[in-house]
Coordinates of C-alpha atoms in Angstrom, one line a residue:
M1 CA 53.9 -33.8 7.0
T2 CA 56.1 -33.0 3.9
T3 CA 59.8 -33.9 4.2
L4 CA 62.2 -31.0 3.9
A5 CA 63.1 -30.6 0.3
A6 CA 64.8 -28.2 -2.0
T7 CA 62.8 -25.2 -3.1
T8 CA 62.7 -23.4 -6.4
L9 CA 65.2 -20.8 -5.6
T10 CA 67.3 -22.3 -2.8
Q11 CA 68.5 -25.5 -1.2
A12 CA 67.1 -27.0 2.0
S13 CA 70.6 -26.9 3.5
D14 CA 70.6 -23.1 3.1
W15 CA 67.9 -22.8 5.8
P16 CA 68.7 -24.7 9.1
G17 CA 65.7 -23.0 10.8
L18 CA 63.2 -24.8 8.5
A19 CA 64.2 -28.3 9.6
N20 CA 62.4 -29.9 12.5
P21 CA 64.4 -32.2 14.8
D22 CA 62.8 -35.2 13.1
G23 CA 63.9 -34.1 9.7
T24 CA 60.5 -32.9 8.5
R25 CA 59.8 -29.4 7.1
W26 CA 58.6 -26.6 9.3
H27 CA 56.1 -24.7 7.1
Y28 CA 57.2 -21.2 8.0
L29 CA 54.8 -18.5 6.6
D30 CA 55.7 -15.6 8.8
T31 CA 58.4 -13.9 6.8
G32 CA 56.5 -10.6 6.9
A33 CA 57.4 -10.5 10.6
T34 CA 60.9 -11.8 10.3
A35 CA 62.8 -13.9 7.7
Q36 CA 64.6 -17.1 8.4
K37 CA 68.4 -16.8 8.1
P38 CA 70.4 -18.6 5.4
Q39 CA 73.4 -20.6 6.5
V40 CA 75.9 -18.1 4.9
V41 CA 74.5 -15.3 7.2
I42 CA 74.6 -17.5 10.3
D43 CA 78.2 -18.4 9.4
A44 CA 79.2 -14.8 8.9
V45 CA 77.7 -13.7 12.2
T46 CA 79.4 -16.6 14.0
R47 CA 82.7 -15.7 12.6
A48 CA 82.3 -12.0 13.2
I49 CA 81.4 -12.5 16.8
G50 CA 84.1 -15.1 17.2
V51 CA 87.5 -15.3 15.6
D52 CA 87.2 -12.0 13.7
Y53 CA 85.7 -9.9 16.6
A54 CA 87.1 -6.5 17.5
T55 CA 85.8 -3.0 17.8
V56 CA 85.7 -0.7 14.8
H57 CA 86.9 2.8 13.9
R58 CA 89.0 3.3 17.1
G59 CA 91.5 0.5 17.3
V60 CA 95.0 0.9 15.8
Y61 CA 95.6 -2.8 15.8
T62 CA 95.2 -5.1 12.8
R63 CA 92.0 -6.9 13.7
S64 CA 90.2 -3.7 14.5
A65 CA 91.3 -2.3 11.2
E66 CA 90.0 -5.4 9.4
M67 CA 86.7 -5.3 11.3
T68 CA 86.3 -1.6 10.4
L69 CA 86.8 -2.5 6.7
G70 CA 84.2 -5.2 7.0
F71 CA 81.7 -2.9 8.8
E72 CA 82.1 -0.1 6.2
A73 CA 81.9 -2.7 3.4
A74 CA 78.5 -3.6 4.7
R75 CA 77.5 0.0 4.4
R76 CA 78.6 0.1 0.8
K77 CA 76.6 -3.1 0.1
V78 CA 73.4 -1.6 1.6
A79 CA 74.1 1.6 -0.5
G80 CA 74.5 -0.5 -3.6
L81 CA 71.3 -2.4 -2.9
L82 CA 69.4 0.9 -2.7
G83 CA 71.3 2.7 -5.5
A84 CA 72.6 5.2 -3.0
H85 CA 76.0 6.6 -2.0
E86 CA 77.5 5.1 1.1
G87 CA 77.6 8.5 2.8
E88 CA 73.8 8.6 2.6
I89 CA 73.4 5.4 4.6
V90 CA 72.9 5.5 8.3
F91 CA 73.0 2.3 10.3
T92 CA 70.1 2.1 12.8
R93 CA 68.6 -0.7 14.9
G94 CA 65.8 -1.0 12.3
A95 CA 63.2 0.8 10.4
T96 CA 61.5 1.9 13.6
E97 CA 64.6 3.7 14.9
A98 CA 65.2 5.1 11.4
I99 CA 61.8 6.7 11.2
N100 CA 62.1 8.1 14.8
L101 CA 65.5 9.5 13.8
V102 CA 64.0 11.4 10.9
A103 CA 61.1 12.6 13.1
Q104 CA 63.3 13.8 15.9
T105 CA 66.0 15.4 13.8
W106 CA 64.7 16.6 10.4
G107 CA 61.2 16.8 11.8
L108 CA 62.0 18.9 14.9
A109 CA 64.3 21.2 12.8
N110 CA 61.9 21.7 9.9
L111 CA 58.3 21.3 11.1
K112 CA 56.2 23.7 13.2
A113 CA 52.6 24.4 14.2
G114 CA 50.4 24.7 11.1
D115 CA 52.5 22.3 9.1
R116 CA 50.9 19.0 8.0
V117 CA 52.1 15.4 7.5
L118 CA 50.3 13.0 5.2
L119 CA 50.2 9.3 6.2
S120 CA 47.9 6.5 4.9
M121 CA 45.3 4.2 6.5
L122 CA 47.6 1.1 6.0
E123 CA 50.7 2.3 7.8
H124 CA 52.5 0.2 10.3
H125 CA 52.5 1.7 13.8
S126 CA 56.2 2.5 13.3
N127 CA 55.1 5.0 10.6
I128 CA 52.3 6.5 12.7
V129 CA 53.4 6.9 16.3
P130 CA 56.7 8.8 15.7
W131 CA 54.7 11.4 13.9
Q132 CA 52.1 11.6 16.6
L133 CA 54.9 12.1 19.2
L134 CA 56.3 14.8 17.0
A135 CA 52.8 16.4 16.7
Q136 CA 52.6 16.6 20.5
R137 CA 55.9 18.5 20.6
T138 CA 55.4 20.8 17.6
G139 CA 51.7 21.2 17.0
I140 CA 51.8 19.8 13.5
A141 CA 48.7 18.1 12.1
I142 CA 48.4 14.6 10.6
D143 CA 46.2 13.7 7.7
V144 CA 45.3 10.2 6.7
C145 CA 45.0 9.1 3.1
P146 CA 42.2 6.5 2.5
L147 CA 42.5 3.3 0.5
T148 CA 41.0 2.0 -2.7
A149 CA 38.5 -0.8 -2.6
D150 CA 41.3 -3.4 -3.1
G151 CA 43.6 -2.0 -0.4
Q152 CA 45.9 0.3 -2.3
I153 CA 46.8 3.7 -1.0
D154 CA 44.5 6.0 -2.9
L155 CA 46.8 8.4 -4.6
D156 CA 43.9 10.1 -6.4
A157 CA 42.7 11.0 -2.9
A158 CA 46.2 12.0 -1.8
E159 CA 46.4 14.4 -4.8
R160 CA 43.1 16.1 -3.7
M161 CA 44.3 16.3 0.0
L162 CA 47.8 17.6 -0.5
T163 CA 48.3 21.4 -0.1
G164 CA 51.3 23.7 0.4
A165 CA 50.9 23.2 4.2
H166 CA 52.1 19.6 3.8
K167 CA 55.8 19.3 4.5
L168 CA 56.1 15.6 4.6
V169 CA 54.4 12.5 3.1
A170 CA 55.3 9.2 4.8
L171 CA 54.0 6.0 3.2
G172 CA 54.6 2.3 3.2
H173 CA 56.1 0.9 0.0
V174 CA 54.4 -2.5 0.5
S175 CA 51.7 -3.1 3.1
N176 CA 52.7 -5.5 5.8
V177 CA 49.0 -6.6 6.0
L178 CA 47.7 -6.4 2.5
G179 CA 50.8 -6.8 0.4
S180 CA 49.6 -3.9 -1.8
V181 CA 52.5 -2.1 -3.6
L182 CA 52.6 1.7 -3.6
D183 CA 53.1 3.5 -6.9
V184 CA 56.2 5.3 -5.5
P185 CA 57.0 7.4 -8.5
R186 CA 53.6 9.0 -8.5
A187 CA 53.6 9.4 -4.7
V188 CA 57.0 11.2 -5.0
A189 CA 55.7 13.4 -7.7
L190 CA 52.6 14.4 -5.7
A191 CA 54.7 15.2 -2.6
H192 CA 57.3 17.2 -4.4
G193 CA 54.6 18.9 -6.4
V194 CA 53.5 20.7 -3.2
G195 CA 57.0 21.2 -1.9
A196 CA 56.9 18.3 0.6
K197 CA 59.5 15.7 1.4
I198 CA 58.7 12.1 1.2
L199 CA 59.7 9.1 3.4
I200 CA 59.1 5.6 2.3
D201 CA 58.9 2.6 4.7
G202 CA 60.6 -0.1 2.7
C203 CA 60.5 -3.0 5.2
Q204 CA 58.4 -5.3 3.1
A205 CA 59.7 -4.0 -0.2
V206 CA 63.4 -4.4 0.0
P207 CA 63.4 -8.2 0.5
R208 CA 61.5 -8.7 -2.8
L209 CA 61.6 -5.6 -5.0
K210 CA 64.4 -3.7 -6.7
V211 CA 64.7 -0.3 -5.1
D212 CA 66.6 2.6 -6.7
V213 CA 66.3 5.6 -4.4
K214 CA 67.9 7.9 -6.9
A215 CA 65.6 6.9 -9.7
L216 CA 62.6 7.1 -7.4
D217 CA 63.8 10.5 -6.1
V218 CA 62.7 9.7 -2.5
D219 CA 64.0 11.9 0.3
F220 CA 64.1 9.2 2.9
Y221 CA 63.9 5.4 2.7
V222 CA 64.1 3.0 5.6
F223 CA 64.2 -0.8 6.1
S224 CA 65.0 -3.5 8.7
G225 CA 67.7 -6.1 8.2
H226 CA 65.9 -9.0 9.8
K227 CA 63.3 -9.0 7.1
L228 CA 66.0 -9.1 4.5
Y229 CA 67.3 -12.5 5.8
G230 CA 69.8 -10.7 8.0
P231 CA 70.2 -10.3 11.8
T232 CA 67.9 -8.4 14.1
G233 CA 69.1 -5.2 15.6
I234 CA 70.3 -3.6 12.4
G235 CA 68.6 -1.6 9.7
A236 CA 69.2 1.4 7.6
L237 CA 68.1 5.0 6.8
Y238 CA 68.8 6.4 3.4
A239 CA 68.5 10.2 3.2
K240 CA 69.6 12.5 0.4
A241 CA 73.0 13.9 1.2
E242 CA 71.9 17.5 1.4
L243 CA 69.2 16.6 3.9
L244 CA 71.5 14.4 6.0
D245 CA 74.2 17.0 6.1
A246 CA 71.7 19.6 7.4
M247 CA 70.1 17.4 10.1
P248 CA 71.2 17.9 13.7
P249 CA 72.4 14.9 15.7
W250 CA 69.9 12.9 17.6
Q251 CA 71.8 10.8 20.2
G252 CA 75.0 12.0 21.8
G253 CA 78.0 10.0 22.8
G254 CA 81.1 8.4 21.3
A255 CA 81.8 8.0 17.6
M256 CA 79.4 10.8 16.5
I257 CA 81.7 13.6 17.7
D258 CA 84.6 15.6 16.2
R259 CA 85.9 17.2 19.4
V260 CA 84.4 17.3 22.9
S261 CA 85.1 19.8 25.7
F262 CA 83.1 21.1 28.5
A263 CA 82.9 24.4 26.7
G264 CA 81.1 22.7 23.8
T265 CA 81.2 19.8 21.3
T266 CA 81.5 19.7 17.6
F267 CA 80.1 16.7 15.6
A268 CA 81.3 14.3 13.0
P269 CA 79.9 14.6 9.5
A270 CA 77.0 12.4 8.3
P271 CA 76.4 9.5 8.5
Q272 CA 78.7 9.0 11.6
R273 CA 76.9 11.9 13.3
F274 CA 73.9 9.7 13.7
E275 CA 75.6 6.6 14.9
A276 CA 76.4 7.3 18.5
G277 CA 78.2 4.7 20.6
T278 CA 79.7 1.3 19.6
P279 CA 77.7 0.2 16.6
A280 CA 76.1 -3.1 15.9
I281 CA 79.2 -4.4 14.3
V282 CA 78.4 -8.1 14.0
E283 CA 74.8 -7.4 12.8
A284 CA 76.0 -5.0 10.1
I285 CA 78.4 -7.6 8.8
G286 CA 75.6 -10.1 8.8
L287 CA 73.4 -7.7 6.9
G288 CA 76.0 -7.2 4.3
V289 CA 76.2 -10.9 3.7
A290 CA 72.4 -11.0 3.5
V291 CA 72.5 -8.3 0.8
D292 CA 75.0 -10.5 -1.1
F293 CA 72.7 -13.5 -0.7
V294 CA 69.6 -11.8 -1.9
Q295 CA 71.4 -10.2 -4.9
G296 CA 72.8 -13.5 -5.8
L297 CA 69.3 -15.0 -6.0
G298 CA 68.0 -12.0 -7.8
L299 CA 65.3 -9.7 -6.6
D300 CA 63.3 -10.3 -9.8
A301 CA 63.4 -14.0 -9.3
I302 CA 62.4 -13.7 -5.6
H303 CA 59.5 -11.5 -6.5
A304 CA 58.3 -13.8 -9.3
H305 CA 58.6 -16.8 -7.0
E306 CA 56.6 -15.2 -4.2
T307 CA 54.0 -13.8 -6.6
A308 CA 53.3 -17.3 -7.8
L309 CA 52.9 -18.6 -4.3
V310 CA 50.5 -15.7 -3.4
R311 CA 48.5 -16.5 -6.5
T312 CA 48.3 -20.2 -5.7
T313 CA 47.3 -19.4 -2.1
R314 CA 44.6 -17.0 -2.9
E315 CA 43.1 -19.4 -5.5
A316 CA 43.2 -22.2 -2.9
L317 CA 41.6 -20.1 -0.2
R318 CA 38.8 -19.0 -2.5
E319 CA 37.6 -22.6 -2.5
F320 CA 36.5 -22.1 1.2
N321 CA 33.3 -20.2 1.4
A322 CA 34.1 -19.2 5.0
V323 CA 37.3 -17.5 4.1
R324 CA 37.4 -13.7 3.4
L325 CA 40.5 -12.4 1.6
F326 CA 41.9 -8.9 1.9
G327 CA 44.1 -6.9 -0.3
P328 CA 44.8 -7.0 -4.1
D329 CA 45.3 -10.2 -6.0
A330 CA 48.7 -8.8 -7.1
A331 CA 50.0 -8.7 -3.5
A332 CA 53.7 -8.8 -2.9
G333 CA 54.5 -11.8 -0.8
I334 CA 51.6 -11.5 1.7
V335 CA 48.1 -13.0 2.0
S336 CA 45.8 -11.8 4.8
F337 CA 42.4 -13.4 5.5
V338 CA 39.8 -14.3 8.1
I339 CA 37.6 -17.3 8.6
E340 CA 34.0 -16.8 9.6
G341 CA 33.4 -17.9 13.1
V342 CA 37.1 -18.6 13.8
H343 CA 39.4 -16.1 15.6
P344 CA 42.7 -15.8 13.9
H345 CA 44.5 -16.8 17.1
D346 CA 42.6 -20.0 17.2
L347 CA 43.5 -20.7 13.6
G348 CA 47.1 -19.9 14.3
T349 CA 47.1 -22.4 17.2
I350 CA 45.6 -25.2 15.1
L351 CA 48.0 -24.5 12.3
D352 CA 50.9 -24.7 14.7
E353 CA 49.8 -28.2 15.5
E354 CA 50.0 -29.0 11.8
G355 CA 53.5 -27.6 11.6
V356 CA 52.5 -24.4 9.9
A357 CA 53.5 -21.0 11.3
I358 CA 51.5 -17.9 10.4
R359 CA 50.9 -14.5 12.0
A360 CA 47.6 -13.8 13.7
G361 CA 46.7 -10.4 15.1
H362 CA 46.6 -6.8 14.2
H363 CA 50.1 -6.8 12.7
C364 CA 50.9 -3.4 14.3
A365 CA 48.3 -1.9 12.0
Q366 CA 45.3 -1.3 14.3
P367 CA 43.9 1.6 12.3
L368 CA 43.9 -0.6 9.2
M369 CA 42.1 -3.4 11.2
E370 CA 39.4 -0.9 12.2
H371 CA 39.1 0.2 8.5
L372 CA 38.7 -3.5 7.5
G373 CA 36.1 -4.0 10.2
V374 CA 37.9 -6.9 11.9
P375 CA 39.9 -7.1 15.2
A376 CA 42.6 -9.2 13.6
T377 CA 43.6 -11.2 10.5
A378 CA 45.5 -14.3 9.8
R379 CA 48.5 -13.6 7.6
A380 CA 50.6 -16.0 5.5
S381 CA 53.8 -14.3 4.2
F382 CA 56.3 -15.8 1.9
G383 CA 60.1 -15.8 1.5
A384 CA 62.6 -17.2 -1.0
Y385 CA 62.6 -20.5 0.9
N386 CA 58.9 -21.2 0.6
D387 CA 57.3 -23.6 -2.0
E388 CA 53.9 -25.1 -2.8
S389 CA 54.3 -27.7 0.0
D390 CA 53.9 -24.8 2.4
V391 CA 50.7 -23.7 0.7
A392 CA 49.4 -27.2 0.7
A393 CA 50.1 -27.5 4.4
L394 CA 48.3 -24.2 5.1
V395 CA 45.2 -25.4 3.1
R396 CA 45.1 -28.7 5.0
G397 CA 45.3 -26.9 8.3
I398 CA 42.5 -24.5 7.3
A399 CA 40.4 -27.5 6.2
R400 CA 41.0 -29.2 9.6
T401 CA 40.1 -25.9 11.4
L402 CA 36.8 -25.7 9.6
R403 CA 36.0 -29.3 10.5
I404 CA 36.8 -28.5 14.2
F405 CA 34.6 -25.4 14.2
G406 CA 31.9 -26.8 11.9

């Protein structure tokens, strides 16, 4: 097994999670599920939950005030990452909660029976199920945009499908299975052309692509912090200020109120109106440091690094006749494949014995699996910490698997 060594973009010491107890390298290729955490994020979280810890927004004592400054600074960092204003950023538990928030606030207030929502075949369950739940409550209809032969959302088909009845288009920026990248400007133009709002799921995009929500003119944009090298339990919703201001509250409790009486309650302005209860203070501060870390590396550099690894991986896997690749060659950080006669779970088990971690399953995209004609795929997904030794280890493990099943 390859010893732990410096990668192109970062140092080995940045990533304690990649070192095995014996000092060898753990070949972690499951960043699409969740990213490893750099030491600076670990240190920030440890400090925030330790010597710096206090509640936010409520305390009149010094440490609470300092913690509040750190918490709101994290919001500004997220806003800066997305090219937004801090008042347009709502902290959530992740992209799943963010999409549900939009569905249950903006959706309930603005959609009714006869209205339509356009999704695509490659969406994560988190961008399918909330709209299905909303459909059950409101009677809206859901349409599904097909894919092109190489796994891109077919925007030509979307253009033909969209009508004035469509009030929302909700699409993934980067597929968590195929790595295909949406032409967001065109998708926005198509949605707005029929008077619809557009929500973009940016979970797989934000860790590797520059995103400017103002330039893109998206109405809603969501992502999860743990895929951006930050903690779990924190994510963000961007919404245009005028939309956010008009959206009713979702959850009730402390922090999201102006004044409470038994005669009635008035609510705080956005974004606080959507952040009921004590927030994820430590996680938000960790996310802010993760944003700093990623911007320090440079998103262009991260994307170029991962693109090279994807290209190397796809070229290597094409040498195996039994391997079937999915998605476009120009995939963003993700390679999905199957091996004839080998279930992805079996492959994942053998690779684990080789010190290689991949994802094996339907990746919370069962409609896409049905479209591909497979029950599951194996997925290798890359991060800033990966290098060609990880690709080599994956290839060795696949070769061993083929010998076992041959």
